[in-house]
Amino acid sequence: MEKGWSLEQKTLITEIIQGMELAKQLRAHLNATSSVETRDMLVQSILSSYEKALLILNRGGSMGQPQNAGISVGVPESPISINRSPGSDDFDGSVKDNQGYNEASKKRKTTPIVADQVRVSTENGLEAHHDDGYSWRKYGQKDILGAKYPRSYYRCTYRNTQNCQATKQVQRSDEDPTVLEIKYRGTHNCARGNQSIPSPEKREKKQKNTNSNCQQQQSQQALFDFHNSAGVNTEHLDTKEEMVSPFSFPSTYGCTASVGPFISLATAEPTRHSVSPFQMNNFAGVQNLQYLESDFTEIISANTSATNSPIVDLGFSLDQVELSPDFPFDSPGFFS
DNA sequence: CCCATTTGACCCTA
DNA sequence: TAGGGTCAAATGGG
């Protein structure tokens, strides 16, 4: 347990230690006259670290659950409870045992939603879109009551071929048209989302322009694509990127439409935001994704992560975090 | 020809 | 019953 630690485990430890360090910093800042933003940022960072650690733990501990590989950070305590379990089953496509309701019907889905908000550049017109690295196919658009802009409905391109049930809704924010409110439903079962699926059948042909980049693109490339195409302001993201990407991208980027990239990507709002009631909870700064039950009834308001904190430089790096070999990670209650 | 988008209609939930 | 989510035919682009 000590010696044969895998890279992942080391990363895990690093994340945890990082969280501790950040907590210390935060404590220091609480006493000092530091800005609220700085504190918020620290909180964000702490949460991010723990979330990542949990992500790793979850992956490591549930090797036998390919369908959710890399998604679930299903910690109840987690303020950003990514992938809460009630929903994780709903979507598998394979698990539609919920009172026999077929998810493909026109029924309104009541499954959890991951909300995300992305600021896009509209300088080139309103059609700025964001690319999250997945292939989406638009299947509908609706004018929503009380909303200025229509809502677009997308589903994973591989829905039919790989039974990928991921969908997303994109709607431009009323208050700030440069902000796209994106809600994700379901998780990706497709090869893009889950690298393990080789996509056995046909489909070889057209995959050339879609699935072919499925694997590769799950690397940072997707990140950059996203940044660029979305025009997301990433000027302050350097730190965050580094913090997140090392482990979320290589292997898990694809699996949730949300977890990997968006944690850092959509963070981009360093300055103002006129926070819509919705944004209030999530778009603020860093972790602007969260699960919602239908509508916002269960907005994870506990989302401490969601403060209007500009992203500032953390002023530290992983290198500065020293691993303490004696740290009792194995102690059972450590994570609780 | 294949695929993605558009769009009106349909169906379900609240 | 209104509003939201999805279907599926029509259409257009590569």
GROMACS .gro file of C-alpha atoms (C1' of nucleotides) in nm:
model
  364
    1MET     CA    1   0.000   0.000   0.000
    2GLU     CA    2   0.279   0.232   0.054
    3LYS     CA    3   0.533   0.131  -0.193
    4GLY     CA    4   0.347   0.002  -0.483
    5TRP     CA    5   0.143   0.308  -0.521
    6SER     CA    6   0.033   0.369  -0.864
    7LEU     CA    7   0.052   0.699  -1.031
    8GLU     CA    8  -0.310   0.743  -0.970
    9GLN     CA    9  -0.273   0.686  -0.606
   10LYS     CA   10   0.002   0.936  -0.591
   11THR     CA   11  -0.212   1.181  -0.768
   12LEU     CA   12  -0.479   1.109  -0.521
   13ILE     CA   13  -0.253   1.180  -0.235
   14THR     CA   14  -0.127   1.488  -0.401
   15GLU     CA   15  -0.476   1.613  -0.443
   16ILE     CA   16  -0.561   1.551  -0.086
   17ILE     CA   17  -0.252   1.716   0.036
   18GLN     CA   18  -0.315   1.999  -0.193
   19GLY     CA   19  -0.656   2.034  -0.045
   20MET     CA   20  -0.505   2.049   0.295
   21GLU     CA   21  -0.258   2.307   0.192
   22LEU     CA   22  -0.527   2.513   0.043
   23ALA     CA   23  -0.730   2.483   0.353
   24LYS     CA   24  -0.437   2.612   0.546
   25GLN     CA   25  -0.402   2.899   0.313
   26LEU     CA   26  -0.764   2.969   0.348
   27ARG     CA   27  -0.736   2.972   0.718
   28ALA     CA   28  -0.455   3.219   0.692
   29HIS     CA   29  -0.662   3.431   0.465
   30LEU     CA   30  -0.949   3.428   0.700
   31ASN     CA   31  -0.743   3.604   0.953
   32ALA     CA   32  -0.579   3.836   0.718
   33THR     CA   33  -0.737   4.109   0.523
   34SER     CA   34  -0.746   3.925   0.204
   35SER     CA   35  -1.019   3.971  -0.042
   36VAL     CA   36  -1.330   3.772  -0.053
   37GLU     CA   37  -1.236   3.666  -0.398
   38THR     CA   38  -0.920   3.513  -0.280
   39ARG     CA   39  -1.098   3.320  -0.017
   40ASP     CA   40  -1.357   3.205  -0.254
   41MET     CA   41  -1.097   3.097  -0.490
   42LEU     CA   42  -0.929   2.900  -0.223
   43VAL     CA   43  -1.249   2.733  -0.135
   44GLN     CA   44  -1.297   2.650  -0.496
   45SER     CA   45  -0.957   2.507  -0.519
   46ILE     CA   46  -1.002   2.299  -0.212
   47LEU     CA   47  -1.319   2.160  -0.341
   48SER     CA   48  -1.161   2.095  -0.670
   49SER     CA   49  -0.881   1.903  -0.513
   50TYR     CA   50  -1.104   1.690  -0.306
   51GLU     CA   51  -1.330   1.633  -0.590
   52LYS     CA   52  -1.050   1.514  -0.800
   53ALA     CA   53  -0.928   1.294  -0.528
   54LEU     CA   54  -1.267   1.146  -0.496
   55LEU     CA   55  -1.286   1.101  -0.863
   56ILE     CA   56  -0.973   0.902  -0.857
   57LEU     CA   57  -1.090   0.705  -0.563
   58ASN     CA   58  -1.408   0.633  -0.731
   59ARG     CA   59  -1.246   0.516  -1.041
   60GLY     CA   60  -1.001   0.307  -0.863
   61GLY     CA   61  -1.254   0.155  -0.640
   62SER     CA   62  -1.505   0.071  -0.896
   63MET     CA   63  -1.314  -0.082  -1.171
   64GLY     CA   64  -1.598  -0.305  -1.242
   65GLN     CA   65  -1.828  -0.033  -1.345
   66PRO     CA   66  -1.727   0.057  -1.686
   67GLN     CA   67  -2.032   0.245  -1.773
   68ASN     CA   68  -1.953   0.514  -1.535
   69ALA     CA   69  -1.589   0.500  -1.563
   70GLY     CA   70  -1.455   0.820  -1.451
   71ILE     CA   71  -1.768   0.998  -1.384
   72SER     CA   72  -1.892   0.959  -1.054
   73VAL     CA   73  -1.770   1.150  -0.771
   74GLY     CA   74  -2.066   1.037  -0.591
   75VAL     CA   75  -1.990   1.171  -0.256
   76PRO     CA   76  -2.286   1.291  -0.075
   77GLU     CA   77  -2.084   1.543   0.107
   78SER     CA   78  -1.941   1.678  -0.202
   79PRO     CA   79  -2.077   2.018  -0.259
   80ILE     CA   80  -2.059   1.965  -0.624
   81SER     CA   81  -2.203   1.633  -0.614
   82ILE     CA   82  -2.122   1.519  -0.950
   83ASN     CA   83  -2.320   1.233  -1.064
   84ARG     CA   84  -2.535   1.155  -0.780
   85SER     CA   85  -2.629   0.802  -0.778
   86PRO     CA   86  -3.001   0.838  -0.819
   87GLY     CA   87  -2.945   0.942  -1.169
   88SER     CA   88  -2.656   0.735  -1.260
   89ASP     CA   89  -2.871   0.439  -1.312
   90ASP     CA   90  -3.127   0.616  -1.506
   91PHE     CA   91  -2.922   0.665  -1.789
   92ASP     CA   92  -2.725   0.385  -1.863
   93GLY     CA   93  -2.938   0.296  -2.141
   94SER     CA   94  -2.904  -0.049  -2.021
   95VAL     CA   95  -3.062   0.017  -1.696
   96LYS     CA   96  -3.401   0.145  -1.761
   97ASP     CA   97  -3.566  -0.055  -1.507
   98ASN     CA   98  -3.714   0.240  -1.339
   99GLN     CA   99  -4.073   0.155  -1.310
  100GLY     CA  100  -4.050   0.046  -1.662
  101TYR     CA  101  -4.035   0.382  -1.808
  102ASN     CA  102  -3.863   0.400  -2.135
  103GLU     CA  103  -3.626   0.678  -2.156
  104ALA     CA  104  -3.670   0.713  -2.523
  105SER     CA  105  -4.022   0.822  -2.502
  106LYS     CA  106  -4.145   1.172  -2.511
  107LYS     CA  107  -4.191   1.169  -2.146
  108ARG     CA  108  -4.035   1.449  -1.967
  109LYS     CA  109  -3.730   1.323  -1.803
  110THR     CA  110  -3.695   1.359  -1.439
  111THR     CA  111  -3.343   1.249  -1.423
  112PRO     CA  112  -3.074   1.464  -1.284
  113ILE     CA  113  -2.926   1.730  -1.492
  114VAL     CA  114  -2.587   1.871  -1.488
  115ALA     CA  115  -2.602   2.236  -1.540
  116ASP     CA  116  -2.322   2.422  -1.687
  117GLN     CA  117  -2.278   2.767  -1.811
  118VAL     CA  118  -2.035   2.877  -2.064
  119ARG     CA  119  -1.955   3.217  -2.172
  120VAL     CA  120  -1.915   3.232  -2.539
  121SER     CA  121  -1.785   3.498  -2.753
  122THR     CA  122  -2.053   3.655  -2.954
  123GLU     CA  123  -1.837   3.894  -3.130
  124ASN     CA  124  -1.888   3.705  -3.444
  125GLY     CA  125  -2.253   3.698  -3.406
  126LEU     CA  126  -2.485   3.508  -3.193
  127GLU     CA  127  -2.401   3.178  -3.329
  128ALA     CA  128  -2.108   3.119  -3.120
  129HIS     CA  129  -2.126   2.770  -2.999
  130HIS     CA  130  -1.923   2.568  -2.773
  131ASP     CA  131  -1.760   2.242  -2.838
  132ASP     CA  132  -1.722   2.017  -2.546
  133GLY     CA  133  -1.546   1.744  -2.730
  134TYR     CA  134  -1.844   1.528  -2.796
  135SER     CA  135  -2.044   1.482  -3.103
  136TRP     CA  136  -2.392   1.608  -3.058
  137ARG     CA  137  -2.679   1.591  -3.289
  138LYS     CA  138  -2.950   1.844  -3.263
  139TYR     CA  139  -3.291   1.694  -3.247
  140GLY     CA  140  -3.510   1.978  -3.151
  141GLN     CA  141  -3.554   2.336  -3.063
  142LYS     CA  142  -3.820   2.500  -2.861
  143ASP     CA  143  -3.916   2.843  -2.764
  144ILE     CA  144  -3.929   2.848  -2.396
  145LEU     CA  145  -4.182   3.048  -2.217
  146GLY     CA  146  -4.035   3.358  -2.073
  147ALA     CA  147  -3.705   3.307  -2.237
  148LYS     CA  148  -3.577   3.528  -2.506
  149TYR     CA  149  -3.388   3.260  -2.680
  150PRO     CA  150  -3.497   2.919  -2.789
  151ARG     CA  151  -3.365   2.610  -2.628
  152SER     CA  152  -3.187   2.361  -2.842
  153TYR     CA  153  -3.188   1.993  -2.773
  154TYR     CA  154  -2.898   1.775  -2.857
  155ARG     CA  155  -2.830   1.411  -2.819
  156CYS     CA  156  -2.517   1.216  -2.861
  157THR     CA  157  -2.443   1.131  -3.218
  158TYR     CA  158  -2.384   0.774  -3.117
  159ARG     CA  159  -2.715   0.734  -2.956
  160ASN     CA  160  -2.833   0.477  -3.201
  161THR     CA  161  -2.514   0.302  -3.270
  162GLN     CA  162  -2.387   0.280  -2.921
  163ASN     CA  163  -2.690   0.343  -2.721
  164CYS     CA  164  -2.542   0.650  -2.576
  165GLN     CA  165  -2.810   0.829  -2.384
  166ALA     CA  166  -2.638   1.153  -2.321
  167THR     CA  167  -2.831   1.459  -2.413
  168LYS     CA  168  -2.786   1.822  -2.358
  169GLN     CA  169  -2.988   2.136  -2.377
  170VAL     CA  170  -2.839   2.461  -2.477
  171GLN     CA  171  -3.001   2.788  -2.417
  172ARG     CA  172  -2.869   3.132  -2.433
  173SER     CA  173  -2.904   3.323  -2.118
  174ASP     CA  174  -3.162   3.592  -2.119
  175GLU     CA  175  -2.963   3.822  -1.912
  176ASP     CA  176  -2.635   3.772  -2.075
  177PRO     CA  177  -2.654   3.644  -2.427
  178THR     CA  178  -2.292   3.564  -2.418
  179VAL     CA  179  -2.362   3.296  -2.171
  180LEU     CA  180  -2.486   2.961  -2.277
  181GLU     CA  181  -2.672   2.769  -2.022
  182ILE     CA  182  -2.605   2.409  -2.088
  183LYS     CA  183  -2.772   2.125  -1.919
  184TYR     CA  184  -2.647   1.777  -1.957
  185ARG     CA  185  -2.845   1.469  -1.903
  186GLY     CA  186  -2.717   1.125  -1.891
  187THR     CA  187  -2.375   0.996  -1.936
  188HIS     CA  188  -2.191   0.897  -2.242
  189ASN     CA  189  -2.181   0.533  -2.319
  190CYS     CA  190  -2.036   0.590  -2.653
  191ALA     CA  191  -1.682   0.525  -2.744
  192ARG     CA  192  -1.620   0.887  -2.727
  193GLY     CA  193  -1.741   0.895  -2.383
  194ASN     CA  194  -1.609   0.565  -2.281
  195GLN     CA  195  -1.295   0.470  -2.447
  196SER     CA  196  -1.333   0.112  -2.365
  197ILE     CA  197  -1.603   0.060  -2.618
  198PRO     CA  198  -1.449  -0.023  -2.946
  199SER     CA  199  -1.769   0.025  -3.135
  200PRO     CA  200  -1.773  -0.317  -3.286
  201GLU     CA  201  -2.012  -0.290  -3.568
  202LYS     CA  202  -2.050  -0.108  -3.882
  203ARG     CA  203  -2.026   0.256  -3.836
  204GLU     CA  204  -1.674   0.243  -3.943
  205LYS     CA  205  -1.731   0.461  -4.232
  206LYS     CA  206  -1.872   0.775  -4.102
  207GLN     CA  207  -1.674   0.757  -3.796
  208LYS     CA  208  -1.405   0.907  -3.991
  209ASN     CA  209  -1.517   1.252  -3.918
  210THR     CA  210  -1.671   1.191  -3.590
  211ASN     CA  211  -1.568   0.895  -3.397
  212SER     CA  212  -1.224   0.886  -3.527
  213ASN     CA  213  -1.125   1.171  -3.316
  214CYS     CA  214  -1.313   1.025  -3.039
  215GLN     CA  215  -1.022   0.891  -2.857
  216GLN     CA  216  -0.766   1.137  -2.946
  217GLN     CA  217  -0.972   1.433  -2.895
  218GLN     CA  218  -1.029   1.339  -2.547
  219SER     CA  219  -0.699   1.478  -2.470
  220GLN     CA  220  -0.626   1.833  -2.415
  221GLN     CA  221  -0.708   1.898  -2.769
  222ALA     CA  222  -1.064   1.894  -2.673
  223LEU     CA  223  -0.987   2.138  -2.412
  224PHE     CA  224  -0.835   2.374  -2.654
  225ASP     CA  225  -1.105   2.324  -2.902
  226PHE     CA  226  -1.346   2.410  -2.641
  227HIS     CA  227  -1.167   2.712  -2.537
  228ASN     CA  228  -1.130   2.836  -2.882
  229SER     CA  229  -1.457   2.758  -3.029
  230ALA     CA  230  -1.648   2.872  -2.737
  231GLY     CA  231  -1.446   3.174  -2.693
  232VAL     CA  232  -1.443   3.097  -2.336
  233ASN     CA  233  -1.242   3.335  -2.150
  234THR     CA  234  -0.961   3.141  -2.011
  235GLU     CA  235  -0.729   3.409  -1.927
  236HIS     CA  236  -0.724   3.313  -1.570
  237LEU     CA  237  -0.748   2.953  -1.617
  238ASP     CA  238  -0.398   2.846  -1.638
  239THR     CA  239  -0.380   2.729  -1.293
  240LYS     CA  240  -0.705   2.555  -1.301
  241GLU     CA  241  -0.631   2.381  -1.616
  242GLU     CA  242  -0.324   2.236  -1.481
  243MET     CA  243  -0.492   2.127  -1.178
  244VAL     CA  244  -0.768   1.952  -1.349
  245SER     CA  245  -0.641   1.816  -1.663
  246PRO     CA  246  -0.366   1.591  -1.550
  247PHE     CA  247  -0.604   1.327  -1.459
  248SER     CA  248  -0.937   1.414  -1.578
  249PHE     CA  249  -0.858   1.420  -1.938
  250PRO     CA  250  -0.644   1.132  -2.024
  251SER     CA  251  -0.882   0.871  -1.919
  252THR     CA  252  -1.204   1.014  -1.816
  253TYR     CA  253  -1.258   1.306  -2.030
  254GLY     CA  254  -1.517   1.146  -2.225
  255CYS     CA  255  -1.733   0.985  -1.992
  256THR     CA  256  -1.949   1.241  -1.862
  257ALA     CA  257  -2.055   1.517  -2.059
  258SER     CA  258  -1.962   1.727  -1.779
  259VAL     CA  259  -1.722   1.620  -1.528
  260GLY     CA  260  -1.397   1.635  -1.699
  261PRO     CA  261  -1.357   1.947  -1.888
  262PHE     CA  262  -1.614   2.168  -1.752
  263ILE     CA  263  -1.489   2.182  -1.414
  264SER     CA  264  -1.229   2.407  -1.533
  265LEU     CA  265  -1.341   2.518  -1.864
  266ALA     CA  266  -1.642   2.709  -1.796
  267THR     CA  267  -1.483   2.891  -1.529
  268ALA     CA  268  -1.393   3.169  -1.720
  269GLU     CA  269  -1.566   3.454  -1.583
  270PRO     CA  270  -1.320   3.662  -1.407
  271THR     CA  271  -1.505   3.978  -1.379
  272ARG     CA  272  -1.860   4.067  -1.371
  273HIS     CA  273  -2.141   3.860  -1.395
  274SER     CA  274  -2.474   3.964  -1.362
  275VAL     CA  275  -2.575   3.654  -1.203
  276SER     CA  276  -2.900   3.518  -1.302
  277PRO     CA  277  -3.089   3.335  -1.039
  278PHE     CA  278  -2.963   3.029  -1.196
  279GLN     CA  279  -2.612   3.132  -1.232
  280MET     CA  280  -2.603   3.235  -0.882
  281ASN     CA  281  -2.543   2.886  -0.785
  282ASN     CA  282  -2.310   2.766  -1.034
  283PHE     CA  283  -2.169   2.988  -1.282
  284ALA     CA  284  -1.989   3.192  -1.053
  285GLY     CA  285  -1.651   3.098  -1.112
  286VAL     CA  286  -1.511   2.765  -1.108
  287GLN     CA  287  -1.726   2.474  -1.073
  288ASN     CA  288  -2.025   2.570  -1.254
  289LEU     CA  289  -2.179   2.243  -1.289
  290GLN     CA  290  -2.404   2.067  -1.067
  291TYR     CA  291  -2.680   1.830  -1.067
  292LEU     CA  292  -3.028   1.937  -1.068
  293GLU     CA  293  -3.333   1.743  -1.022
  294SER     CA  294  -3.599   1.866  -1.242
  295ASP     CA  295  -3.559   2.233  -1.260
  296PHE     CA  296  -3.379   2.375  -0.971
  297THR     CA  297  -3.563   2.219  -0.699
  298GLU     CA  298  -3.257   2.066  -0.571
  299ILE     CA  299  -3.002   2.304  -0.671
  300ILE     CA  300  -2.707   2.197  -0.491
  301SER     CA  301  -2.697   2.510  -0.317
  302ALA     CA  302  -2.462   2.362  -0.085
  303ASN     CA  303  -2.242   2.430  -0.365
  304THR     CA  304  -1.998   2.628  -0.180
  305SER     CA  305  -1.797   2.624  -0.486
  306ALA     CA  306  -2.024   2.866  -0.637
  307THR     CA  307  -1.917   3.196  -0.540
  308ASN     CA  308  -1.855   3.484  -0.756
  309SER     CA  309  -1.496   3.446  -0.730
  310PRO     CA  310  -1.274   3.552  -1.000
  311ILE     CA  311  -1.010   3.309  -1.057
  312VAL     CA  312  -0.692   3.434  -0.930
  313ASP     CA  313  -0.358   3.288  -0.926
  314LEU     CA  314  -0.325   3.030  -0.667
  315GLY     CA  315   0.024   3.115  -0.598
  316PHE     CA  316   0.127   2.763  -0.552
  317SER     CA  317   0.171   2.457  -0.751
  318LEU     CA  318   0.169   2.095  -0.697
  319ASP     CA  319   0.537   2.102  -0.671
  320GLN     CA  320   0.509   2.294  -0.361
  321VAL     CA  321   0.306   2.038  -0.200
  322GLU     CA  322   0.512   1.797  -0.022
  323LEU     CA  323   0.406   1.448   0.029
  324SER     CA  324   0.422   1.332   0.375
  325PRO     CA  325   0.486   0.963   0.367
  326ASP     CA  326   0.368   0.932   0.716
  327PHE     CA  327   0.035   1.071   0.650
  328PRO     CA  328  -0.219   0.817   0.753
  329PHE     CA  329  -0.411   0.789   0.435
  330ASP     CA  330  -0.509   0.445   0.509
  331SER     CA  331  -0.685   0.537   0.818
  332PRO     CA  332  -1.040   0.438   0.766
  333GLY     CA  333  -1.201   0.755   0.870
  334PHE     CA  334  -0.984   0.974   0.672
  335PHE     CA  335  -1.233   1.059   0.413
  336SER     CA  336  -1.530   1.086   0.626
  337DC     C1'  337  -2.598   0.919  -5.083
  338DC     C1'  338  -2.543   1.002  -4.614
  339DC     C1'  339  -2.583   1.283  -4.239
  340DA     C1'  340  -2.717   1.691  -3.974
  341DT     C1'  341  -3.048   2.040  -3.906
  342DT     C1'  342  -3.506   2.233  -3.911
  343DT     C1'  343  -3.962   2.236  -3.769
  344DG     C1'  344  -4.433   2.110  -3.677
  345DA     C1'  345  -4.670   1.764  -3.431
  346DC     C1'  346  -4.714   1.456  -3.068
  347DC     C1'  347  -4.688   1.305  -2.596
  348DC     C1'  348  -4.605   1.351  -2.110
  349DT     C1'  349  -4.561   1.587  -1.673
  350DA     C1'  350  -4.673   1.933  -1.355
  351DT     C1'  351  -5.424   2.256  -1.989
  352DA     C1'  352  -4.981   2.475  -2.065
  353DG     C1'  353  -4.528   2.404  -2.124
  354DG     C1'  354  -4.145   2.117  -2.210
  355DG     C1'  355  -3.913   1.724  -2.437
  356DT     C1'  356  -3.897   1.420  -2.825
  357DC     C1'  357  -4.015   1.231  -3.272
  358DA     C1'  358  -3.984   1.215  -3.747
  359DA     C1'  359  -4.056   1.398  -4.212
  360DA     C1'  360  -3.863   1.744  -4.497
  361DT     C1'  361  -3.477   1.981  -4.638
  362DG     C1'  362  -3.012   2.110  -4.732
  363DG     C1'  363  -2.510   2.049  -4.740
  364DG     C1'  364  -2.085   1.793  -4.821
   0.00000   0.00000   0.00000
